């Protein structure tokens, strides 16, 4: 059951909150053209959604290994000054950012509004109908 197991619930809440962050961030940078907006949103999505593996020592002989967002793994490894964990999490973050840029480009390309078909490019644009001025009396 979802409520009794805390890890799926944690990932679900993280996913929903990250969607809120992405949507509000996308809407917050509306002053940018669509291509940079898609690229920035893709980079942020790649950084916050890419998972990373971590391990914590429980006792002298046991360790706990799990998955967490790579940005969290990198932040904790940086604070604990663990170079190996920070390096692998940073590599995952770079891969996530690159994947986000690629998906942002694909999204920008698929939602292009200004695309003109080649056969329509040669046609002359129609002149707008002339407006008649209203006459009084």
mmCIF file with all atom_site columns, C-alpha atoms in Angstrom:
data_model
loop_
_atom_site.group_PDB
_atom_site.id
_atom_site.type_symbol
_atom_site.label_atom_id
_atom_site.label_alt_id
_atom_site.label_comp_id
_atom_site.label_asym_id
_atom_site.label_entity_id
_atom_site.label_seq_id
_atom_site.pdbx_PDB_ins_code
_atom_site.Cartn_x
_atom_site.Cartn_y
_atom_site.Cartn_z
_atom_site.occupancy
_atom_site.B_iso_or_equiv
_atom_site.pdbx_formal_charge
_atom_site.auth_seq_id
_atom_site.auth_comp_id
_atom_site.auth_asym_id
_atom_site.auth_atom_id
_atom_site.pdbx_PDB_model_num
ATOM 1   C CA . UNK A 1 1   ? 0.000   0.000  0.000   1.00 0.00 ? 1   UNK A CA 1
ATOM 2   C CA . UNK A 1 2   ? 1.259   3.456  -0.883  1.00 0.00 ? 2   UNK A CA 1
ATOM 3   C CA . UNK A 1 3   ? 0.658   5.055  2.515   1.00 0.00 ? 3   UNK A CA 1
ATOM 4   C CA . UNK A 1 4   ? 2.365   2.320  4.530   1.00 0.00 ? 4   UNK A CA 1
ATOM 5   C CA . UNK A 1 5   ? 5.571   2.379  2.478   1.00 0.00 ? 5   UNK A CA 1
ATOM 6   C CA . UNK A 1 6   ? 7.363   5.688  2.851   1.00 0.00 ? 6   UNK A CA 1
ATOM 7   C CA . UNK A 1 7   ? 9.745   5.544  -0.154  1.00 0.00 ? 7   UNK A CA 1
ATOM 8   C CA . UNK A 1 8   ? 7.117   5.488  -2.925  1.00 0.00 ? 8   UNK A CA 1
ATOM 9   C CA . UNK A 1 9   ? 5.201   8.201  -1.113  1.00 0.00 ? 9   UNK A CA 1
ATOM 10  C CA . UNK A 1 10  ? 8.376   10.261 -0.809  1.00 0.00 ? 10  UNK A CA 1
ATOM 11  C CA . UNK A 1 11  ? 9.124   9.896  -4.523  1.00 0.00 ? 11  UNK A CA 1
ATOM 12  C CA . UNK A 1 12  ? 5.502   10.759 -5.392  1.00 0.00 ? 12  UNK A CA 1
ATOM 13  C CA . UNK A 1 13  ? 5.582   13.934 -3.312  1.00 0.00 ? 13  UNK A CA 1
ATOM 14  C CA . UNK A 1 14  ? 8.982   14.860 -4.752  1.00 0.00 ? 14  UNK A CA 1
ATOM 15  C CA . UNK A 1 15  ? 7.680   14.353 -8.290  1.00 0.00 ? 15  UNK A CA 1
ATOM 16  C CA . UNK A 1 16  ? 4.585   16.474 -7.699  1.00 0.00 ? 16  UNK A CA 1
ATOM 17  C CA . UNK A 1 17  ? 6.540   19.275 -6.034  1.00 0.00 ? 17  UNK A CA 1
ATOM 18  C CA . UNK A 1 18  ? 9.120   19.248 -8.805  1.00 0.00 ? 18  UNK A CA 1
ATOM 19  C CA . UNK A 1 19  ? 6.327   19.573 -11.376 1.00 0.00 ? 19  UNK A CA 1
ATOM 20  C CA . UNK A 1 20  ? 5.058   22.624 -9.489  1.00 0.00 ? 20  UNK A CA 1
ATOM 21  C CA . UNK A 1 21  ? 8.587   24.070 -9.536  1.00 0.00 ? 21  UNK A CA 1
ATOM 22  C CA . UNK A 1 22  ? 8.958   23.437 -13.267 1.00 0.00 ? 22  UNK A CA 1
ATOM 23  C CA . UNK A 1 23  ? 5.587   24.924 -14.217 1.00 0.00 ? 23  UNK A CA 1
ATOM 24  C CA . UNK A 1 24  ? 6.021   28.024 -12.062 1.00 0.00 ? 24  UNK A CA 1
ATOM 25  C CA . UNK A 1 25  ? 9.601   28.427 -13.284 1.00 0.00 ? 25  UNK A CA 1
ATOM 26  C CA . UNK A 1 26  ? 8.485   28.121 -16.910 1.00 0.00 ? 26  UNK A CA 1
ATOM 27  C CA . UNK A 1 27  ? 5.780   30.695 -16.346 1.00 0.00 ? 27  UNK A CA 1
ATOM 28  C CA . UNK A 1 28  ? 8.179   32.906 -14.390 1.00 0.00 ? 28  UNK A CA 1
ATOM 29  C CA . UNK A 1 29  ? 10.561  33.288 -17.320 1.00 0.00 ? 29  UNK A CA 1
ATOM 30  C CA . UNK A 1 30  ? 7.917   34.201 -19.887 1.00 0.00 ? 30  UNK A CA 1
ATOM 31  C CA . UNK A 1 31  ? 9.926   37.278 -20.858 1.00 0.00 ? 31  UNK A CA 1
ATOM 32  C CA . UNK A 1 32  ? 12.379  34.982 -22.664 1.00 0.00 ? 32  UNK A CA 1
ATOM 33  C CA . UNK A 1 33  ? 11.716  33.671 -26.169 1.00 0.00 ? 33  UNK A CA 1
ATOM 34  C CA . UNK A 1 34  ? 10.451  30.113 -26.442 1.00 0.00 ? 34  UNK A CA 1
ATOM 35  C CA . UNK A 1 35  ? 13.765  28.417 -27.268 1.00 0.00 ? 35  UNK A CA 1
ATOM 36  C CA . UNK A 1 36  ? 15.712  29.698 -24.230 1.00 0.00 ? 36  UNK A CA 1
ATOM 37  C CA . UNK A 1 37  ? 12.646  29.106 -22.048 1.00 0.00 ? 37  UNK A CA 1
ATOM 38  C CA . UNK A 1 38  ? 12.457  25.462 -23.177 1.00 0.00 ? 38  UNK A CA 1
ATOM 39  C CA . UNK A 1 39  ? 16.208  25.012 -22.717 1.00 0.00 ? 39  UNK A CA 1
ATOM 40  C CA . UNK A 1 40  ? 16.264  26.480 -19.190 1.00 0.00 ? 40  UNK A CA 1
ATOM 41  C CA . UNK A 1 41  ? 13.241  24.418 -18.167 1.00 0.00 ? 41  UNK A CA 1
ATOM 42  C CA . UNK A 1 42  ? 14.836  21.296 -19.670 1.00 0.00 ? 42  UNK A CA 1
ATOM 43  C CA . UNK A 1 43  ? 18.092  21.860 -17.777 1.00 0.00 ? 43  UNK A CA 1
ATOM 44  C CA . UNK A 1 44  ? 16.244  22.354 -14.483 1.00 0.00 ? 44  UNK A CA 1
ATOM 45  C CA . UNK A 1 45  ? 14.097  19.278 -15.132 1.00 0.00 ? 45  UNK A CA 1
ATOM 46  C CA . UNK A 1 46  ? 17.192  17.206 -15.888 1.00 0.00 ? 46  UNK A CA 1
ATOM 47  C CA . UNK A 1 47  ? 18.915  18.431 -12.736 1.00 0.00 ? 47  UNK A CA 1
ATOM 48  C CA . UNK A 1 48  ? 16.039  17.719 -10.373 1.00 0.00 ? 48  UNK A CA 1
ATOM 49  C CA . UNK A 1 49  ? 14.740  14.472 -11.900 1.00 0.00 ? 49  UNK A CA 1
ATOM 50  C CA . UNK A 1 50  ? 17.907  12.478 -12.559 1.00 0.00 ? 50  UNK A CA 1
ATOM 51  C CA . UNK A 1 51  ? 18.418  9.833  -9.868  1.00 0.00 ? 51  UNK A CA 1
ATOM 52  C CA . UNK A 1 52  ? 21.697  9.077  -8.162  1.00 0.00 ? 52  UNK A CA 1
ATOM 53  C CA . UNK A 1 53  ? 22.920  6.178  -6.054  1.00 0.00 ? 53  UNK A CA 1
ATOM 54  C CA . UNK A 1 54  ? 24.172  6.720  -2.522  1.00 0.00 ? 54  UNK A CA 1
ATOM 55  C CA . UNK A 1 55  ? 25.389  4.602  0.370   1.00 0.00 ? 55  UNK A CA 1
ATOM 56  C CA . UNK A 1 56  ? 25.303  5.306  4.084   1.00 0.00 ? 56  UNK A CA 1
ATOM 57  C CA . UNK A 1 57  ? 27.206  3.386  6.732   1.00 0.00 ? 57  UNK A CA 1
ATOM 58  C CA . UNK A 1 58  ? 24.794  1.863  9.254   1.00 0.00 ? 58  UNK A CA 1
ATOM 59  C CA . UNK A 1 59  ? 27.376  0.120  11.364  1.00 0.00 ? 59  UNK A CA 1
ATOM 60  C CA . UNK A 1 60  ? 30.999  -0.873 10.901  1.00 0.00 ? 60  UNK A CA 1
ATOM 61  C CA . UNK A 1 61  ? 30.055  -3.877 8.788   1.00 0.00 ? 61  UNK A CA 1
ATOM 62  C CA . UNK A 1 62  ? 26.805  -2.769 7.104   1.00 0.00 ? 62  UNK A CA 1
ATOM 63  C CA . UNK A 1 63  ? 25.907  -0.028 4.660   1.00 0.00 ? 63  UNK A CA 1
ATOM 64  C CA . UNK A 1 64  ? 22.588  1.136  3.246   1.00 0.00 ? 64  UNK A CA 1
ATOM 65  C CA . UNK A 1 65  ? 22.498  1.735  -0.501  1.00 0.00 ? 65  UNK A CA 1
ATOM 66  C CA . UNK A 1 66  ? 19.619  3.547  -2.139  1.00 0.00 ? 66  UNK A CA 1
ATOM 67  C CA . UNK A 1 67  ? 18.479  5.968  -4.798  1.00 0.00 ? 67  UNK A CA 1
ATOM 68  C CA . UNK A 1 68  ? 17.817  9.681  -4.369  1.00 0.00 ? 68  UNK A CA 1
ATOM 69  C CA . UNK A 1 69  ? 17.754  12.725 -6.641  1.00 0.00 ? 69  UNK A CA 1
ATOM 70  C CA . UNK A 1 70  ? 21.328  13.286 -7.808  1.00 0.00 ? 70  UNK A CA 1
ATOM 71  C CA . UNK A 1 71  ? 21.207  16.930 -6.801  1.00 0.00 ? 71  UNK A CA 1
ATOM 72  C CA . UNK A 1 72  ? 20.559  15.869 -3.193  1.00 0.00 ? 72  UNK A CA 1
ATOM 73  C CA . UNK A 1 73  ? 23.291  13.249 -3.327  1.00 0.00 ? 73  UNK A CA 1
ATOM 74  C CA . UNK A 1 74  ? 25.730  15.848 -4.668  1.00 0.00 ? 74  UNK A CA 1
ATOM 75  C CA . UNK A 1 75  ? 24.740  18.394 -2.011  1.00 0.00 ? 75  UNK A CA 1
ATOM 76  C CA . UNK A 1 76  ? 25.166  15.939 0.870   1.00 0.00 ? 76  UNK A CA 1
ATOM 77  C CA . UNK A 1 77  ? 28.442  14.600 -0.562  1.00 0.00 ? 77  UNK A CA 1
ATOM 78  C CA . UNK A 1 78  ? 29.742  18.162 -0.907  1.00 0.00 ? 78  UNK A CA 1
ATOM 79  C CA . UNK A 1 79  ? 28.827  18.992 2.679   1.00 0.00 ? 79  UNK A CA 1
ATOM 80  C CA . UNK A 1 80  ? 30.400  15.766 3.959   1.00 0.00 ? 80  UNK A CA 1
ATOM 81  C CA . UNK A 1 81  ? 33.465  16.293 1.729   1.00 0.00 ? 81  UNK A CA 1
ATOM 82  C CA . UNK A 1 82  ? 33.164  12.896 0.031   1.00 0.00 ? 82  UNK A CA 1
ATOM 83  C CA . UNK A 1 83  ? 34.925  13.271 -3.286  1.00 0.00 ? 83  UNK A CA 1
ATOM 84  C CA . UNK A 1 84  ? 33.909  9.939  -4.804  1.00 0.00 ? 84  UNK A CA 1
ATOM 85  C CA . UNK A 1 85  ? 30.200  10.342 -4.161  1.00 0.00 ? 85  UNK A CA 1
ATOM 86  C CA . UNK A 1 86  ? 30.315  13.968 -5.261  1.00 0.00 ? 86  UNK A CA 1
ATOM 87  C CA . UNK A 1 87  ? 32.073  13.043 -8.513  1.00 0.00 ? 87  UNK A CA 1
ATOM 88  C CA . UNK A 1 88  ? 29.570  10.362 -9.465  1.00 0.00 ? 88  UNK A CA 1
ATOM 89  C CA . UNK A 1 89  ? 26.605  12.563 -8.526  1.00 0.00 ? 89  UNK A CA 1
ATOM 90  C CA . UNK A 1 90  ? 28.091  15.461 -10.524 1.00 0.00 ? 90  UNK A CA 1
ATOM 91  C CA . UNK A 1 91  ? 28.471  13.199 -13.532 1.00 0.00 ? 91  UNK A CA 1
ATOM 92  C CA . UNK A 1 92  ? 24.820  12.185 -13.210 1.00 0.00 ? 92  UNK A CA 1
ATOM 93  C CA . UNK A 1 93  ? 23.859  15.868 -12.957 1.00 0.00 ? 93  UNK A CA 1
ATOM 94  C CA . UNK A 1 94  ? 25.767  16.680 -16.149 1.00 0.00 ? 94  UNK A CA 1
ATOM 95  C CA . UNK A 1 95  ? 24.072  13.807 -17.943 1.00 0.00 ? 95  UNK A CA 1
ATOM 96  C CA . UNK A 1 96  ? 20.680  14.974 -16.652 1.00 0.00 ? 96  UNK A CA 1
ATOM 97  C CA . UNK A 1 97  ? 21.323  18.545 -17.808 1.00 0.00 ? 97  UNK A CA 1
ATOM 98  C CA . UNK A 1 98  ? 22.377  17.330 -21.261 1.00 0.00 ? 98  UNK A CA 1
ATOM 99  C CA . UNK A 1 99  ? 19.299  15.124 -21.498 1.00 0.00 ? 99  UNK A CA 1
ATOM 100 C CA . UNK A 1 100 ? 17.153  18.058 -20.394 1.00 0.00 ? 100 UNK A CA 1
ATOM 101 C CA . UNK A 1 101 ? 18.647  20.314 -23.072 1.00 0.00 ? 101 UNK A CA 1
ATOM 102 C CA . UNK A 1 102 ? 17.969  17.647 -25.695 1.00 0.00 ? 102 UNK A CA 1
ATOM 103 C CA . UNK A 1 103 ? 14.368  17.217 -24.563 1.00 0.00 ? 103 UNK A CA 1
ATOM 104 C CA . UNK A 1 104 ? 13.919  20.993 -24.435 1.00 0.00 ? 104 UNK A CA 1
ATOM 105 C CA . UNK A 1 105 ? 15.095  21.247 -28.046 1.00 0.00 ? 105 UNK A CA 1
ATOM 106 C CA . UNK A 1 106 ? 12.720  18.458 -29.071 1.00 0.00 ? 106 UNK A CA 1
ATOM 107 C CA . UNK A 1 107 ? 9.843   20.147 -27.254 1.00 0.00 ? 107 UNK A CA 1
ATOM 108 C CA . UNK A 1 108 ? 10.672  23.480 -28.891 1.00 0.00 ? 108 UNK A CA 1
ATOM 109 C CA . UNK A 1 109 ? 10.838  21.815 -32.305 1.00 0.00 ? 109 UNK A CA 1
ATOM 110 C CA . UNK A 1 110 ? 7.547   19.946 -31.868 1.00 0.00 ? 110 UNK A CA 1
ATOM 111 C CA . UNK A 1 111 ? 5.619   22.979 -30.668 1.00 0.00 ? 111 UNK A CA 1
ATOM 112 C CA . UNK A 1 112 ? 6.893   25.341 -33.377 1.00 0.00 ? 112 UNK A CA 1
ATOM 113 C CA . UNK A 1 113 ? 4.060   27.686 -34.347 1.00 0.00 ? 113 UNK A CA 1
ATOM 114 C CA . UNK A 1 114 ? 5.817   29.579 -37.089 1.00 0.00 ? 114 UNK A CA 1
ATOM 115 C CA . UNK A 1 115 ? 6.528   26.588 -39.288 1.00 0.00 ? 115 UNK A CA 1
ATOM 116 C CA . UNK A 1 116 ? 5.459   27.156 -42.898 1.00 0.00 ? 116 UNK A CA 1
ATOM 117 C CA . UNK A 1 117 ? 4.951   24.279 -45.287 1.00 0.00 ? 117 UNK A CA 1
ATOM 118 C CA . UNK A 1 118 ? 7.182   24.501 -48.411 1.00 0.00 ? 118 UNK A CA 1
ATOM 119 C CA . UNK A 1 119 ? 4.221   24.580 -50.830 1.00 0.00 ? 119 UNK A CA 1
ATOM 120 C CA . UNK A 1 120 ? 2.576   27.442 -48.913 1.00 0.00 ? 120 UNK A CA 1
ATOM 121 C CA . UNK A 1 121 ? 5.747   29.553 -48.891 1.00 0.00 ? 121 UNK A CA 1
ATOM 122 C CA . UNK A 1 122 ? 5.502   30.342 -52.638 1.00 0.00 ? 122 UNK A CA 1
ATOM 123 C CA . UNK A 1 123 ? 1.893   31.560 -52.561 1.00 0.00 ? 123 UNK A CA 1
ATOM 124 C CA . UNK A 1 124 ? 1.200   35.274 -52.425 1.00 0.00 ? 124 UNK A CA 1
ATOM 125 C CA . UNK A 1 125 ? -0.393  36.332 -49.165 1.00 0.00 ? 125 UNK A CA 1
ATOM 126 C CA . UNK A 1 126 ? -3.983  37.395 -49.550 1.00 0.00 ? 126 UNK A CA 1
ATOM 127 C CA . UNK A 1 127 ? -4.646  41.084 -49.178 1.00 0.00 ? 127 UNK A CA 1
ATOM 128 C CA . UNK A 1 128 ? -6.838  41.888 -46.213 1.00 0.00 ? 128 UNK A CA 1
ATOM 129 C CA . UNK A 1 129 ? -10.330 43.063 -47.143 1.00 0.00 ? 129 UNK A CA 1
ATOM 130 C CA . UNK A 1 130 ? -10.687 46.823 -47.290 1.00 0.00 ? 130 UNK A CA 1
ATOM 131 C CA . UNK A 1 131 ? -12.589 48.305 -44.437 1.00 0.00 ? 131 UNK A CA 1
ATOM 132 C CA . UNK A 1 132 ? -15.470 50.655 -45.135 1.00 0.00 ? 132 UNK A CA 1
ATOM 133 C CA . UNK A 1 133 ? -15.622 53.707 -42.990 1.00 0.00 ? 133 UNK A CA 1
ATOM 134 C CA . UNK A 1 134 ? -18.996 54.330 -41.369 1.00 0.00 ? 134 UNK A CA 1
ATOM 135 C CA . UNK A 1 135 ? -20.927 57.295 -42.679 1.00 0.00 ? 135 UNK A CA 1
ATOM 136 C CA . UNK A 1 136 ? -23.133 59.508 -40.585 1.00 0.00 ? 136 UNK A CA 1
ATOM 137 C CA . UNK A 1 137 ? -26.249 61.030 -42.120 1.00 0.00 ? 137 UNK A CA 1
#
